[in-house]
Coordinates of C-alpha atoms in Angstrom, one line a residue:
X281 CA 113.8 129.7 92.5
X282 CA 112.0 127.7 94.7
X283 CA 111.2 128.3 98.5
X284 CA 109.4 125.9 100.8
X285 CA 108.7 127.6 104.1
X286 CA 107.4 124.2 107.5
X287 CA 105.6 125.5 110.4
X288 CA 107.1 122.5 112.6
X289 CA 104.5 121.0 115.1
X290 CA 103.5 117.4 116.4
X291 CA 100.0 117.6 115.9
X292 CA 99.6 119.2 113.0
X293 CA 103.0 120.3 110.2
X294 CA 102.3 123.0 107.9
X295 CA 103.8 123.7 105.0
X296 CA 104.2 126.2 101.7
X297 CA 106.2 125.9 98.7
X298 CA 106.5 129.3 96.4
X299 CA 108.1 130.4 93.0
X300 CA 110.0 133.4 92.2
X301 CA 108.7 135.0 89.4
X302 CA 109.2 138.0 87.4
X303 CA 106.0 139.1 88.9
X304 CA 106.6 138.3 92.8
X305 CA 106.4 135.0 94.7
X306 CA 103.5 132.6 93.5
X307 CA 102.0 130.1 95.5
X308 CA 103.1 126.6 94.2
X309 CA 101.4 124.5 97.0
X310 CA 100.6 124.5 100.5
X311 CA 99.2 121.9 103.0
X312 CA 99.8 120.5 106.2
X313 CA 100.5 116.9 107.5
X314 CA 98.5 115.5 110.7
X315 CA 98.9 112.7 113.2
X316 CA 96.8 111.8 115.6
X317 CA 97.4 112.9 119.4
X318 CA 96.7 109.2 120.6
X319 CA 100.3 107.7 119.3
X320 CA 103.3 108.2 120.9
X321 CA 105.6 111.1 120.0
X322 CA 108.2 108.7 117.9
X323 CA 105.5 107.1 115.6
X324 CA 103.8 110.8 115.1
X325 CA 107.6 112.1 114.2
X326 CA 107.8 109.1 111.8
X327 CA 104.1 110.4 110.2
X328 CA 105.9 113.9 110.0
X329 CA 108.9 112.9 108.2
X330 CA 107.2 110.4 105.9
X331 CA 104.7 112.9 104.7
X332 CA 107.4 115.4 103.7
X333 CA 109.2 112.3 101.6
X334 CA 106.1 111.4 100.2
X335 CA 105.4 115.4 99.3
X336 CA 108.6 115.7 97.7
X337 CA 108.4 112.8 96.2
X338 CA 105.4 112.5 94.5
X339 CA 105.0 116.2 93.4
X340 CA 108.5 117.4 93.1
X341 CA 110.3 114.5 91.7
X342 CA 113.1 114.2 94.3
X343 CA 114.2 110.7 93.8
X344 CA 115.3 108.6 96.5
X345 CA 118.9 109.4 96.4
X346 CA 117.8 113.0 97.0
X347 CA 116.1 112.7 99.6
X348 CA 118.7 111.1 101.4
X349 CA 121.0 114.2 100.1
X350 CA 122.4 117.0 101.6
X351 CA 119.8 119.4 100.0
X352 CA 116.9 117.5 101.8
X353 CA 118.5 116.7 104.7
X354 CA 119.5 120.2 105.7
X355 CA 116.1 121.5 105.0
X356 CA 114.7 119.0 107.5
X357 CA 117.6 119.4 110.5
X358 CA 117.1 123.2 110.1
X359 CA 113.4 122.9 110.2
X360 CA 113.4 120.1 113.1
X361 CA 116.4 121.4 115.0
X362 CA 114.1 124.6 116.2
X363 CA 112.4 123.3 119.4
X364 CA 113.3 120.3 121.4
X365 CA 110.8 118.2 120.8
X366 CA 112.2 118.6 116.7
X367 CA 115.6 117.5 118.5
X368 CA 114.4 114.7 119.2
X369 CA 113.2 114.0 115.6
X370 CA 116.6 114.9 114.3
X371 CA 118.1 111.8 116.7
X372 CA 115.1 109.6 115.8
X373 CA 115.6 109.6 112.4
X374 CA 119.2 109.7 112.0
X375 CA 120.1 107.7 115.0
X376 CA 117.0 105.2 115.4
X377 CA 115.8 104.7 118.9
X378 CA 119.8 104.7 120.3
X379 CA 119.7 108.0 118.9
X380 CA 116.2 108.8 120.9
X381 CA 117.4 107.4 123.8
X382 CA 121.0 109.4 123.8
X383 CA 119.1 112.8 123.4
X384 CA 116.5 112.1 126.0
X385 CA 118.6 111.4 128.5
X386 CA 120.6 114.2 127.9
X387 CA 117.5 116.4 128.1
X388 CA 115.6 114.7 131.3
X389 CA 117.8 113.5 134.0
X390 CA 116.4 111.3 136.6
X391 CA 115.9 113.1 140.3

């Protein structure tokens, strides 16, 4: 078994993939994904999401159709879903800026 464990964050995305082996867990890979504090907090969630695609991509396999899955996707909105600023993520990427714009106005209301 597999288990990939994402420290969420906006500046910097951590993240750790380990095996289950007769012997105990095993490190399979770690890293982290960066953006840069200078772009705005929808292009540095689009950096975020794009680096995990392009992780499981290009060194698990996960084709296309799986990461637009259920597998995938509920990885992501569990991982994103844990502070608000991940909410907002979750609405981006699923919703496009409509999305964006529903959640923030549900979150800040004008005085």
């Amino acid at each position: 078994m597999l288990v990939l464990g994402i420290d969420p964050g906006t500046a910097i995305t951590g993240y750790g993939l380990v095996r289950e082996t007769e012997e105990g867990l095993v490190l399979v890979d770690c890293g982290v994904i960066t953006t840069s504090p200078d772009q705005p907090l929808p292009a540095r969630l689009q950096v975020i999401y794009r680096g995990m695609s392009e992780i499981a991509r290009e060194r698990y396999g996960m084709a296309e159709a799986d990461l637009a899955g259920r597998p995938f996707n509920t990885l992501r909105n569990y991982v994103f879903s844990q502070t608000s600023i991940m909410r907002l993520y979750e609405a981006y990427a699923l919703r496009g800026k409509a999305g964006l714009a529903a959640i923030t106005e549900e979150l800040v209301k004008p005085a």
